[in-house]
Amino acid sequence: MDIFIPNEISNQFVTFVVDKELTLQANKFLLCSKSKVFKAMFECGLKESETNEIEITDIRYDILKELLSFVQTGHLSKKLEEINIDTIFELFITADKYDIENLKLKCELYLITNTTIENVVEHLKIAHLNNGTILEKYAKEFIKLYFKDIMDTPNFITLMQKYPELLIQIKNIELENTEISCTYN
């Protein structure tokens, strides 16, 4: 069953136009019930509320299709384990952009369970830039735990030069953990 209604002209549906040619349609009520961003688009008198059309220029068609599938069914078309990591990053970023918290959380939890010394810096960067508070906290703790193995990597050095506040926060984790252990002793 295709969850996208082809060429349906109705006030109940909104059409997403990707790259000025590819289109997807979704139920407007579901979009508004799952996303404050979509709700604002359709209830605040924006152009989209009159035309029932949203032009998308910054999201790939396949990412938008997965996002809409998730909004309408509560599931992605594949298990996260079957999706490549770059696509998961894009889904996470898009879920943050459109405030689809369940999808964002699903991506965060997957990234947490698949964090390694090799990818933790990228996870921290994605989380930091896209309001991934759970993933960011986990990545900072992970980096603190394996700091000696990570601190000299080019990715870590570049990230710390760009966002020095992250290094301060990582260092503060040690202080917090020390304070906690002192209270229990």
PDB file of C-alpha atoms in Angstrom:
ATOM      1  CA  MET A   1       0.000   0.000   0.000  1.00  0.00           C
ATOM      2  CA  ASP A   2       1.407   3.369  -1.005  1.00  0.00           C
ATOM      3  CA  ILE A   3       0.866   5.869   1.798  1.00  0.00           C
ATOM      4  CA  PHE A   4       1.361   8.812  -0.537  1.00  0.00           C
ATOM      5  CA  ILE A   5      -1.720   9.883  -2.475  1.00  0.00           C
ATOM      6  CA  PRO A   6      -0.709  10.630  -6.079  1.00  0.00           C
ATOM      7  CA  ASN A   7      -2.191  13.749  -7.678  1.00  0.00           C
ATOM      8  CA  GLU A   8      -4.869  14.136  -4.999  1.00  0.00           C
ATOM      9  CA  ILE A   9      -6.167  17.698  -4.923  1.00  0.00           C
ATOM     10  CA  SER A  10      -7.781  18.210  -1.561  1.00  0.00           C
ATOM     11  CA  ASN A  11      -7.647  20.549   1.384  1.00  0.00           C
ATOM     12  CA  GLN A  12      -6.825  17.519   3.535  1.00  0.00           C
ATOM     13  CA  PHE A  13      -3.532  16.903   1.774  1.00  0.00           C
ATOM     14  CA  VAL A  14      -0.390  18.890   1.303  1.00  0.00           C
ATOM     15  CA  THR A  15       1.972  18.460  -1.622  1.00  0.00           C
ATOM     16  CA  PHE A  16       5.727  18.586  -1.094  1.00  0.00           C
ATOM     17  CA  VAL A  17       7.652  19.654  -4.180  1.00  0.00           C
ATOM     18  CA  VAL A  18      11.278  18.549  -4.060  1.00  0.00           C
ATOM     19  CA  ASP A  19      13.776  20.108  -6.466  1.00  0.00           C
ATOM     20  CA  LYS A  20      10.894  21.691  -8.419  1.00  0.00           C
ATOM     21  CA  GLU A  21       9.810  18.384  -9.975  1.00  0.00           C
ATOM     22  CA  LEU A  22       9.401  15.452  -7.586  1.00  0.00           C
ATOM     23  CA  THR A  23       6.273  15.464  -5.451  1.00  0.00           C
ATOM     24  CA  LEU A  24       4.974  13.670  -2.390  1.00  0.00           C
ATOM     25  CA  GLN A  25       1.637  14.144  -0.696  1.00  0.00           C
ATOM     26  CA  ALA A  26       0.731  13.682   2.928  1.00  0.00           C
ATOM     27  CA  ASN A  27      -2.250  14.169   5.195  1.00  0.00           C
ATOM     28  CA  LYS A  28      -2.188  17.709   6.575  1.00  0.00           C
ATOM     29  CA  PHE A  29      -3.899  16.743   9.854  1.00  0.00           C
ATOM     30  CA  LEU A  30      -1.266  14.072  10.610  1.00  0.00           C
ATOM     31  CA  LEU A  31       1.566  16.453   9.818  1.00  0.00           C
ATOM     32  CA  CYS A  32       0.117  19.099  12.146  1.00  0.00           C
ATOM     33  CA  SER A  33      -0.500  16.584  14.930  1.00  0.00           C
ATOM     34  CA  LYS A  34       3.099  15.315  14.826  1.00  0.00           C
ATOM     35  CA  SER A  35       4.987  18.558  14.207  1.00  0.00           C
ATOM     36  CA  LYS A  36       4.719  22.059  15.668  1.00  0.00           C
ATOM     37  CA  VAL A  37       6.577  23.319  12.610  1.00  0.00           C
ATOM     38  CA  PHE A  38       4.005  21.959  10.165  1.00  0.00           C
ATOM     39  CA  LYS A  39       1.201  23.107  12.448  1.00  0.00           C
ATOM     40  CA  ALA A  40       2.585  26.647  12.405  1.00  0.00           C
ATOM     41  CA  MET A  41       2.897  26.558   8.606  1.00  0.00           C
ATOM     42  CA  PHE A  42      -0.762  25.719   8.176  1.00  0.00           C
ATOM     43  CA  GLU A  43      -2.305  27.682  11.035  1.00  0.00           C
ATOM     44  CA  CYS A  44      -0.401  30.965  10.890  1.00  0.00           C
ATOM     45  CA  GLY A  45      -1.503  32.180   7.482  1.00  0.00           C
ATOM     46  CA  LEU A  46       1.716  31.331   5.679  1.00  0.00           C
ATOM     47  CA  LYS A  47       1.666  30.802   1.915  1.00  0.00           C
ATOM     48  CA  GLU A  48       1.646  27.017   2.471  1.00  0.00           C
ATOM     49  CA  SER A  49      -1.705  27.207   4.268  1.00  0.00           C
ATOM     50  CA  GLU A  50      -3.349  28.698   1.193  1.00  0.00           C
ATOM     51  CA  THR A  51      -1.633  26.685  -1.530  1.00  0.00           C
ATOM     52  CA  ASN A  52      -1.296  23.382   0.366  1.00  0.00           C
ATOM     53  CA  GLU A  53       2.116  23.120  -1.247  1.00  0.00           C
ATOM     54  CA  ILE A  54       5.555  23.185   0.371  1.00  0.00           C
ATOM     55  CA  GLU A  55       8.644  23.646  -1.740  1.00  0.00           C
ATOM     56  CA  ILE A  56      11.619  21.699  -0.389  1.00  0.00           C
ATOM     57  CA  THR A  57      15.082  22.690  -1.548  1.00  0.00           C
ATOM     58  CA  ASP A  58      17.335  21.466   1.255  1.00  0.00           C
ATOM     59  CA  ILE A  59      16.217  17.855   1.790  1.00  0.00           C
ATOM     60  CA  ARG A  60      16.701  14.916  -0.543  1.00  0.00           C
ATOM     61  CA  TYR A  61      13.567  13.227  -1.889  1.00  0.00           C
ATOM     62  CA  ASP A  62      14.339   9.872  -0.214  1.00  0.00           C
ATOM     63  CA  ILE A  63      14.878  11.547   3.178  1.00  0.00           C
ATOM     64  CA  LEU A  64      11.591  13.446   2.925  1.00  0.00           C
ATOM     65  CA  LYS A  65       9.807  10.259   1.873  1.00  0.00           C
ATOM     66  CA  GLU A  66      11.149   8.451   4.970  1.00  0.00           C
ATOM     67  CA  LEU A  67      10.158  11.375   7.208  1.00  0.00           C
ATOM     68  CA  LEU A  68       6.614  11.445   5.799  1.00  0.00           C
ATOM     69  CA  SER A  69       6.371   7.674   6.064  1.00  0.00           C
ATOM     70  CA  PHE A  70       7.342   7.906   9.723  1.00  0.00           C
ATOM     71  CA  VAL A  71       4.830  10.699  10.404  1.00  0.00           C
ATOM     72  CA  GLN A  72       1.999   8.758   8.770  1.00  0.00           C
ATOM     73  CA  THR A  73       2.762   5.226  10.005  1.00  0.00           C
ATOM     74  CA  GLY A  74       5.084   5.614  12.983  1.00  0.00           C
ATOM     75  CA  HIS A  75       7.700   3.498  11.190  1.00  0.00           C
ATOM     76  CA  LEU A  76      10.468   3.922   8.665  1.00  0.00           C
ATOM     77  CA  SER A  77      10.380   1.846   5.483  1.00  0.00           C
ATOM     78  CA  LYS A  78      13.449  -0.070   6.726  1.00  0.00           C
ATOM     79  CA  LYS A  79      15.016  -0.878  10.070  1.00  0.00           C
ATOM     80  CA  LEU A  80      17.670   1.635  11.075  1.00  0.00           C
ATOM     81  CA  GLU A  81      20.252  -1.152  10.907  1.00  0.00           C
ATOM     82  CA  GLU A  82      19.525  -1.424   7.173  1.00  0.00           C
ATOM     83  CA  ILE A  83      19.975   2.305   6.513  1.00  0.00           C
ATOM     84  CA  ASN A  84      23.412   3.811   5.927  1.00  0.00           C
ATOM     85  CA  ILE A  85      24.763   6.131   8.594  1.00  0.00           C
ATOM     86  CA  ASP A  86      24.713   9.275   6.437  1.00  0.00           C
ATOM     87  CA  THR A  87      20.997   8.754   5.826  1.00  0.00           C
ATOM     88  CA  ILE A  88      20.431   8.353   9.575  1.00  0.00           C
ATOM     89  CA  PHE A  89      22.281  11.636  10.146  1.00  0.00           C
ATOM     90  CA  GLU A  90      20.078  13.333   7.529  1.00  0.00           C
ATOM     91  CA  LEU A  91      16.916  11.863   9.076  1.00  0.00           C
ATOM     92  CA  PHE A  92      18.031  13.121  12.484  1.00  0.00           C
ATOM     93  CA  ILE A  93      18.716  16.619  11.126  1.00  0.00           C
ATOM     94  CA  THR A  94      15.407  16.701   9.234  1.00  0.00           C
ATOM     95  CA  ALA A  95      13.481  15.413  12.258  1.00  0.00           C
ATOM     96  CA  ASP A  96      15.009  18.243  14.290  1.00  0.00           C
ATOM     97  CA  LYS A  97      14.190  20.820  11.611  1.00  0.00           C
ATOM     98  CA  TYR A  98      10.527  19.784  11.500  1.00  0.00           C
ATOM     99  CA  ASP A  99      10.285  18.955  15.217  1.00  0.00           C
ATOM    100  CA  ILE A 100       9.406  15.283  14.766  1.00  0.00           C
ATOM    101  CA  GLU A 101      10.573  14.254  18.243  1.00  0.00           C
ATOM    102  CA  ASN A 102       9.831  10.508  17.978  1.00  0.00           C
ATOM    103  CA  LEU A 103      11.950  10.131  14.842  1.00  0.00           C
ATOM    104  CA  LYS A 104      14.697  12.302  16.273  1.00  0.00           C
ATOM    105  CA  LEU A 105      14.792  10.190  19.438  1.00  0.00           C
ATOM    106  CA  LYS A 106      14.815   6.971  17.419  1.00  0.00           C
ATOM    107  CA  CYS A 107      17.841   8.217  15.453  1.00  0.00           C
ATOM    108  CA  GLU A 108      19.594   9.440  18.616  1.00  0.00           C
ATOM    109  CA  LEU A 109      19.178   6.089  20.359  1.00  0.00           C
ATOM    110  CA  TYR A 110      20.455   4.228  17.313  1.00  0.00           C
ATOM    111  CA  LEU A 111      23.517   6.485  17.120  1.00  0.00           C
ATOM    112  CA  ILE A 112      24.166   6.050  20.842  1.00  0.00           C
ATOM    113  CA  THR A 113      24.126   2.261  20.598  1.00  0.00           C
ATOM    114  CA  ASN A 114      26.498   2.458  17.637  1.00  0.00           C
ATOM    115  CA  THR A 115      28.979   4.978  19.029  1.00  0.00           C
ATOM    116  CA  THR A 116      32.641   4.039  18.719  1.00  0.00           C
ATOM    117  CA  ILE A 117      35.960   5.791  19.226  1.00  0.00           C
ATOM    118  CA  GLU A 118      36.068   6.281  15.450  1.00  0.00           C
ATOM    119  CA  ASN A 119      32.658   7.988  15.098  1.00  0.00           C
ATOM    120  CA  VAL A 120      31.991   9.672  18.457  1.00  0.00           C
ATOM    121  CA  VAL A 121      33.303  13.047  17.304  1.00  0.00           C
ATOM    122  CA  GLU A 122      30.905  13.060  14.334  1.00  0.00           C
ATOM    123  CA  HIS A 123      28.057  12.045  16.646  1.00  0.00           C
ATOM    124  CA  LEU A 124      28.922  14.909  19.001  1.00  0.00           C
ATOM    125  CA  LYS A 125      29.032  17.384  16.129  1.00  0.00           C
ATOM    126  CA  ILE A 126      25.659  16.278  14.709  1.00  0.00           C
ATOM    127  CA  ALA A 127      24.081  16.341  18.166  1.00  0.00           C
ATOM    128  CA  HIS A 128      25.529  19.736  19.063  1.00  0.00           C
ATOM    129  CA  LEU A 129      24.356  21.376  15.845  1.00  0.00           C
ATOM    130  CA  ASN A 130      20.867  19.813  15.871  1.00  0.00           C
ATOM    131  CA  ASN A 131      19.632  19.935  19.465  1.00  0.00           C
ATOM    132  CA  GLY A 132      20.393  16.273  20.134  1.00  0.00           C
ATOM    133  CA  THR A 133      20.669  16.639  23.891  1.00  0.00           C
ATOM    134  CA  ILE A 134      20.652  12.927  24.701  1.00  0.00           C
ATOM    135  CA  LEU A 135      23.205  12.050  22.032  1.00  0.00           C
ATOM    136  CA  GLU A 136      25.356  15.069  22.907  1.00  0.00           C
ATOM    137  CA  LYS A 137      25.479  14.160  26.592  1.00  0.00           C
ATOM    138  CA  TYR A 138      26.342  10.552  25.755  1.00  0.00           C
ATOM    139  CA  ALA A 139      29.050  11.562  23.257  1.00  0.00           C
ATOM    140  CA  LYS A 140      30.669  13.911  25.791  1.00  0.00           C
ATOM    141  CA  GLU A 141      30.724  11.164  28.431  1.00  0.00           C
ATOM    142  CA  PHE A 142      32.132   8.723  25.868  1.00  0.00           C
ATOM    143  CA  ILE A 143      34.865  11.158  24.835  1.00  0.00           C
ATOM    144  CA  LYS A 144      35.715  11.798  28.478  1.00  0.00           C
ATOM    145  CA  LEU A 145      36.046   8.055  29.033  1.00  0.00           C
ATOM    146  CA  TYR A 146      38.323   7.546  25.994  1.00  0.00           C
ATOM    147  CA  PHE A 147      39.876  11.020  25.908  1.00  0.00           C
ATOM    148  CA  LYS A 148      43.478   9.830  25.452  1.00  0.00           C
ATOM    149  CA  ASP A 149      42.471   7.790  22.374  1.00  0.00           C
ATOM    150  CA  ILE A 150      40.435  10.599  20.820  1.00  0.00           C
ATOM    151  CA  MET A 151      42.178  13.880  21.714  1.00  0.00           C
ATOM    152  CA  ASP A 152      44.817  13.776  18.964  1.00  0.00           C
ATOM    153  CA  THR A 153      42.536  12.770  16.103  1.00  0.00           C
ATOM    154  CA  PRO A 154      42.108  15.363  13.332  1.00  0.00           C
ATOM    155  CA  ASN A 155      38.297  15.312  13.656  1.00  0.00           C
ATOM    156  CA  PHE A 156      38.437  16.028  17.378  1.00  0.00           C
ATOM    157  CA  ILE A 157      41.000  18.806  17.001  1.00  0.00           C
ATOM    158  CA  THR A 158      38.936  20.459  14.238  1.00  0.00           C
ATOM    159  CA  LEU A 159      35.705  20.205  16.229  1.00  0.00           C
ATOM    160  CA  MET A 160      37.309  21.675  19.356  1.00  0.00           C
ATOM    161  CA  GLN A 161      38.775  24.567  17.359  1.00  0.00           C
ATOM    162  CA  LYS A 162      35.335  25.311  15.939  1.00  0.00           C
ATOM    163  CA  TYR A 163      33.377  24.748  19.178  1.00  0.00           C
ATOM    164  CA  PRO A 164      35.772  25.244  22.122  1.00  0.00           C
ATOM    165  CA  GLU A 165      32.838  25.319  24.550  1.00  0.00           C
ATOM    166  CA  LEU A 166      32.462  21.572  23.960  1.00  0.00           C
ATOM    167  CA  LEU A 167      35.947  20.929  25.336  1.00  0.00           C
ATOM    168  CA  ILE A 168      35.088  22.944  28.442  1.00  0.00           C
ATOM    169  CA  GLN A 169      31.886  20.912  28.856  1.00  0.00           C
ATOM    170  CA  ILE A 170      33.783  17.642  28.435  1.00  0.00           C
ATOM    171  CA  LYS A 171      36.321  18.771  31.060  1.00  0.00           C
ATOM    172  CA  ASN A 172      33.451  19.747  33.398  1.00  0.00           C
ATOM    173  CA  ILE A 173      32.116  16.183  33.247  1.00  0.00           C
ATOM    174  CA  GLU A 174      35.201  15.094  35.194  1.00  0.00           C
ATOM    175  CA  LEU A 175      34.561  17.768  37.810  1.00  0.00           C
ATOM    176  CA  GLU A 176      30.881  16.763  38.145  1.00  0.00           C
ATOM    177  CA  ASN A 177      31.811  13.088  38.460  1.00  0.00           C
ATOM    178  CA  THR A 178      34.456  13.942  41.082  1.00  0.00           C
ATOM    179  CA  GLU A 179      31.941  16.007  43.073  1.00  0.00           C
ATOM    180  CA  ILE A 180      29.383  13.178  42.949  1.00  0.00           C
ATOM    181  CA  SER A 181      31.878  10.576  44.143  1.00  0.00           C
ATOM    182  CA  CYS A 182      33.001  12.892  46.976  1.00  0.00           C
ATOM    183  CA  THR A 183      29.426  13.229  48.221  1.00  0.00           C
ATOM    184  CA  TYR A 184      29.077   9.461  48.465  1.00  0.00           C
ATOM    185  CA  ASN A 185      32.369   8.962  50.309  1.00  0.00           C
TER     186      ASN A 185
END
